Amino acid sequence: NILTQSEKKNMIEPTIIPASDKHTASLIFLHGLDDVGKTWLDEFNAFDIPKSIPYVKFIFPTA
């Protein structure tokens, strides 16, 4: 189905951590329904995951 303009306006943009080095991979983190992508940002940063794989762009959509 094609989204209407009003449906597109109601969509929440995903939270993104850009790659800190040359971007060669992307990880889309799918999580539970009714969860917000931004809540997972702290979890990933707490474990320094983005720093350990600097070529990865992390994408956290909102469910």
mmCIF file of the C-alpha atoms, coordinates in Angstrom:
data_MODEL
# 
_entry.id   MODEL 
# 
loop_
_atom_site.group_PDB 
_atom_site.id 
_atom_site.type_symbol 
_atom_site.label_atom_id 
_atom_site.label_alt_id 
_atom_site.label_comp_id 
_atom_site.label_asym_id 
_atom_site.label_entity_id 
_atom_site.label_seq_id 
_atom_site.pdbx_PDB_ins_code 
_atom_site.Cartn_x 
_atom_site.Cartn_y 
_atom_site.Cartn_z 
_atom_site.occupancy 
_atom_site.B_iso_or_equiv 
_atom_site.pdbx_formal_charge 
_atom_site.auth_seq_id 
_atom_site.auth_comp_id 
_atom_site.auth_asym_id 
_atom_site.auth_atom_id 
_atom_site.pdbx_PDB_model_num 
ATOM 1  C CA . ASN A 1 1  ? 0.000  0.000  0.000  1.00 0.00 ? 1  ASN A CA 1 
ATOM 2  C CA . ILE A 1 2  ? 1.046  3.557  -0.627 1.00 0.00 ? 2  ILE A CA 1 
ATOM 3  C CA . LEU A 1 3  ? 1.011  5.873  2.396  1.00 0.00 ? 3  LEU A CA 1 
ATOM 4  C CA . THR A 1 4  ? -0.963 9.086  2.260  1.00 0.00 ? 4  THR A CA 1 
ATOM 5  C CA . GLN A 1 5  ? 0.702  12.411 3.084  1.00 0.00 ? 5  GLN A CA 1 
ATOM 6  C CA . SER A 1 6  ? -1.025 12.531 6.493  1.00 0.00 ? 6  SER A CA 1 
ATOM 7  C CA . GLU A 1 7  ? 0.168  8.998  7.302  1.00 0.00 ? 7  GLU A CA 1 
ATOM 8  C CA . LYS A 1 8  ? 3.732  9.959  6.375  1.00 0.00 ? 8  LYS A CA 1 
ATOM 9  C CA . LYS A 1 9  ? 3.569  13.013 8.657  1.00 0.00 ? 9  LYS A CA 1 
ATOM 10 C CA . ASN A 1 10 ? 2.589  10.795 11.610 1.00 0.00 ? 10 ASN A CA 1 
ATOM 11 C CA . MET A 1 11 ? 5.567  8.476  11.167 1.00 0.00 ? 11 MET A CA 1 
ATOM 12 C CA . ILE A 1 12 ? 8.432  8.864  13.627 1.00 0.00 ? 12 ILE A CA 1 
ATOM 13 C CA . GLU A 1 13 ? 11.908 9.075  12.111 1.00 0.00 ? 13 GLU A CA 1 
ATOM 14 C CA . PRO A 1 14 ? 14.296 6.292  13.151 1.00 0.00 ? 14 PRO A CA 1 
ATOM 15 C CA . THR A 1 15 ? 17.152 6.980  15.531 1.00 0.00 ? 15 THR A CA 1 
ATOM 16 C CA . ILE A 1 16 ? 20.452 6.651  13.687 1.00 0.00 ? 16 ILE A CA 1 
ATOM 17 C CA . ILE A 1 17 ? 24.053 6.347  14.843 1.00 0.00 ? 17 ILE A CA 1 
ATOM 18 C CA . PRO A 1 18 ? 26.211 7.132  11.816 1.00 0.00 ? 18 PRO A CA 1 
ATOM 19 C CA . ALA A 1 19 ? 29.375 5.156  11.168 1.00 0.00 ? 19 ALA A CA 1 
ATOM 20 C CA . SER A 1 20 ? 32.385 6.924  12.675 1.00 0.00 ? 20 SER A CA 1 
ATOM 21 C CA . ASP A 1 21 ? 34.702 5.485  10.028 1.00 0.00 ? 21 ASP A CA 1 
ATOM 22 C CA . LYS A 1 22 ? 34.146 4.620  6.361  1.00 0.00 ? 22 LYS A CA 1 
ATOM 23 C CA . HIS A 1 23 ? 30.565 3.322  6.167  1.00 0.00 ? 23 HIS A CA 1 
ATOM 24 C CA . THR A 1 24 ? 30.605 -0.226 4.788  1.00 0.00 ? 24 THR A CA 1 
ATOM 25 C CA . ALA A 1 25 ? 27.741 -1.875 6.695  1.00 0.00 ? 25 ALA A CA 1 
ATOM 26 C CA . SER A 1 26 ? 24.384 -1.076 8.268  1.00 0.00 ? 26 SER A CA 1 
ATOM 27 C CA . LEU A 1 27 ? 22.568 -2.745 11.133 1.00 0.00 ? 27 LEU A CA 1 
ATOM 28 C CA . ILE A 1 28 ? 18.806 -2.272 11.451 1.00 0.00 ? 28 ILE A CA 1 
ATOM 29 C CA . PHE A 1 29 ? 17.836 -3.183 15.007 1.00 0.00 ? 29 PHE A CA 1 
ATOM 30 C CA . LEU A 1 30 ? 14.270 -4.528 15.109 1.00 0.00 ? 30 LEU A CA 1 
ATOM 31 C CA . HIS A 1 31 ? 12.658 -4.553 18.537 1.00 0.00 ? 31 HIS A CA 1 
ATOM 32 C CA . GLY A 1 32 ? 9.257  -4.999 20.172 1.00 0.00 ? 32 GLY A CA 1 
ATOM 33 C CA . LEU A 1 33 ? 6.026  -3.345 19.130 1.00 0.00 ? 33 LEU A CA 1 
ATOM 34 C CA . ASP A 1 34 ? 5.251  -0.020 20.807 1.00 0.00 ? 34 ASP A CA 1 
ATOM 35 C CA . ASP A 1 35 ? 8.923  0.563  21.579 1.00 0.00 ? 35 ASP A CA 1 
ATOM 36 C CA . VAL A 1 36 ? 10.830 3.680  20.553 1.00 0.00 ? 36 VAL A CA 1 
ATOM 37 C CA . GLY A 1 37 ? 14.139 3.351  18.741 1.00 0.00 ? 37 GLY A CA 1 
ATOM 38 C CA . LYS A 1 38 ? 15.733 6.064  20.866 1.00 0.00 ? 38 LYS A CA 1 
ATOM 39 C CA . THR A 1 39 ? 15.486 3.903  24.026 1.00 0.00 ? 39 THR A CA 1 
ATOM 40 C CA . TRP A 1 40 ? 17.944 1.436  22.495 1.00 0.00 ? 40 TRP A CA 1 
ATOM 41 C CA . LEU A 1 41 ? 20.499 4.133  21.813 1.00 0.00 ? 41 LEU A CA 1 
ATOM 42 C CA . ASP A 1 42 ? 21.606 4.212  25.477 1.00 0.00 ? 42 ASP A CA 1 
ATOM 43 C CA . GLU A 1 43 ? 21.935 0.419  25.581 1.00 0.00 ? 43 GLU A CA 1 
ATOM 44 C CA . PHE A 1 44 ? 24.212 0.322  22.550 1.00 0.00 ? 44 PHE A CA 1 
ATOM 45 C CA . ASN A 1 45 ? 26.291 3.249  23.794 1.00 0.00 ? 45 ASN A CA 1 
ATOM 46 C CA . ALA A 1 46 ? 26.632 1.759  27.306 1.00 0.00 ? 46 ALA A CA 1 
ATOM 47 C CA . PHE A 1 47 ? 28.488 -1.208 25.850 1.00 0.00 ? 47 PHE A CA 1 
ATOM 48 C CA . ASP A 1 48 ? 30.517 0.914  23.394 1.00 0.00 ? 48 ASP A CA 1 
ATOM 49 C CA . ILE A 1 49 ? 29.164 -1.180 20.541 1.00 0.00 ? 49 ILE A CA 1 
ATOM 50 C CA . PRO A 1 50 ? 29.381 1.621  17.951 1.00 0.00 ? 50 PRO A CA 1 
ATOM 51 C CA . LYS A 1 51 ? 33.030 2.261  18.876 1.00 0.00 ? 51 LYS A CA 1 
ATOM 52 C CA . SER A 1 52 ? 33.949 -1.409 18.528 1.00 0.00 ? 52 SER A CA 1 
ATOM 53 C CA . ILE A 1 53 ? 32.663 -1.565 14.934 1.00 0.00 ? 53 ILE A CA 1 
ATOM 54 C CA . PRO A 1 54 ? 33.127 1.978  13.591 1.00 0.00 ? 54 PRO A CA 1 
ATOM 55 C CA . TYR A 1 55 ? 32.262 1.106  9.989  1.00 0.00 ? 55 TYR A CA 1 
ATOM 56 C CA . VAL A 1 56 ? 28.640 0.222  10.891 1.00 0.00 ? 56 VAL A CA 1 
ATOM 57 C CA . LYS A 1 57 ? 25.695 2.608  10.680 1.00 0.00 ? 57 LYS A CA 1 
ATOM 58 C CA . PHE A 1 58 ? 23.074 1.687  13.307 1.00 0.00 ? 58 PHE A CA 1 
ATOM 59 C CA . ILE A 1 59 ? 19.392 2.257  12.569 1.00 0.00 ? 59 ILE A CA 1 
ATOM 60 C CA . PHE A 1 60 ? 16.760 1.980  15.306 1.00 0.00 ? 60 PHE A CA 1 
ATOM 61 C CA . PRO A 1 61 ? 13.229 2.301  13.901 1.00 0.00 ? 61 PRO A CA 1 
ATOM 62 C CA . THR A 1 62 ? 10.256 3.051  16.120 1.00 0.00 ? 62 THR A CA 1 
ATOM 63 C CA . ALA A 1 63 ? 7.792  0.157  16.221 1.00 0.00 ? 63 ALA A CA 1 
# 
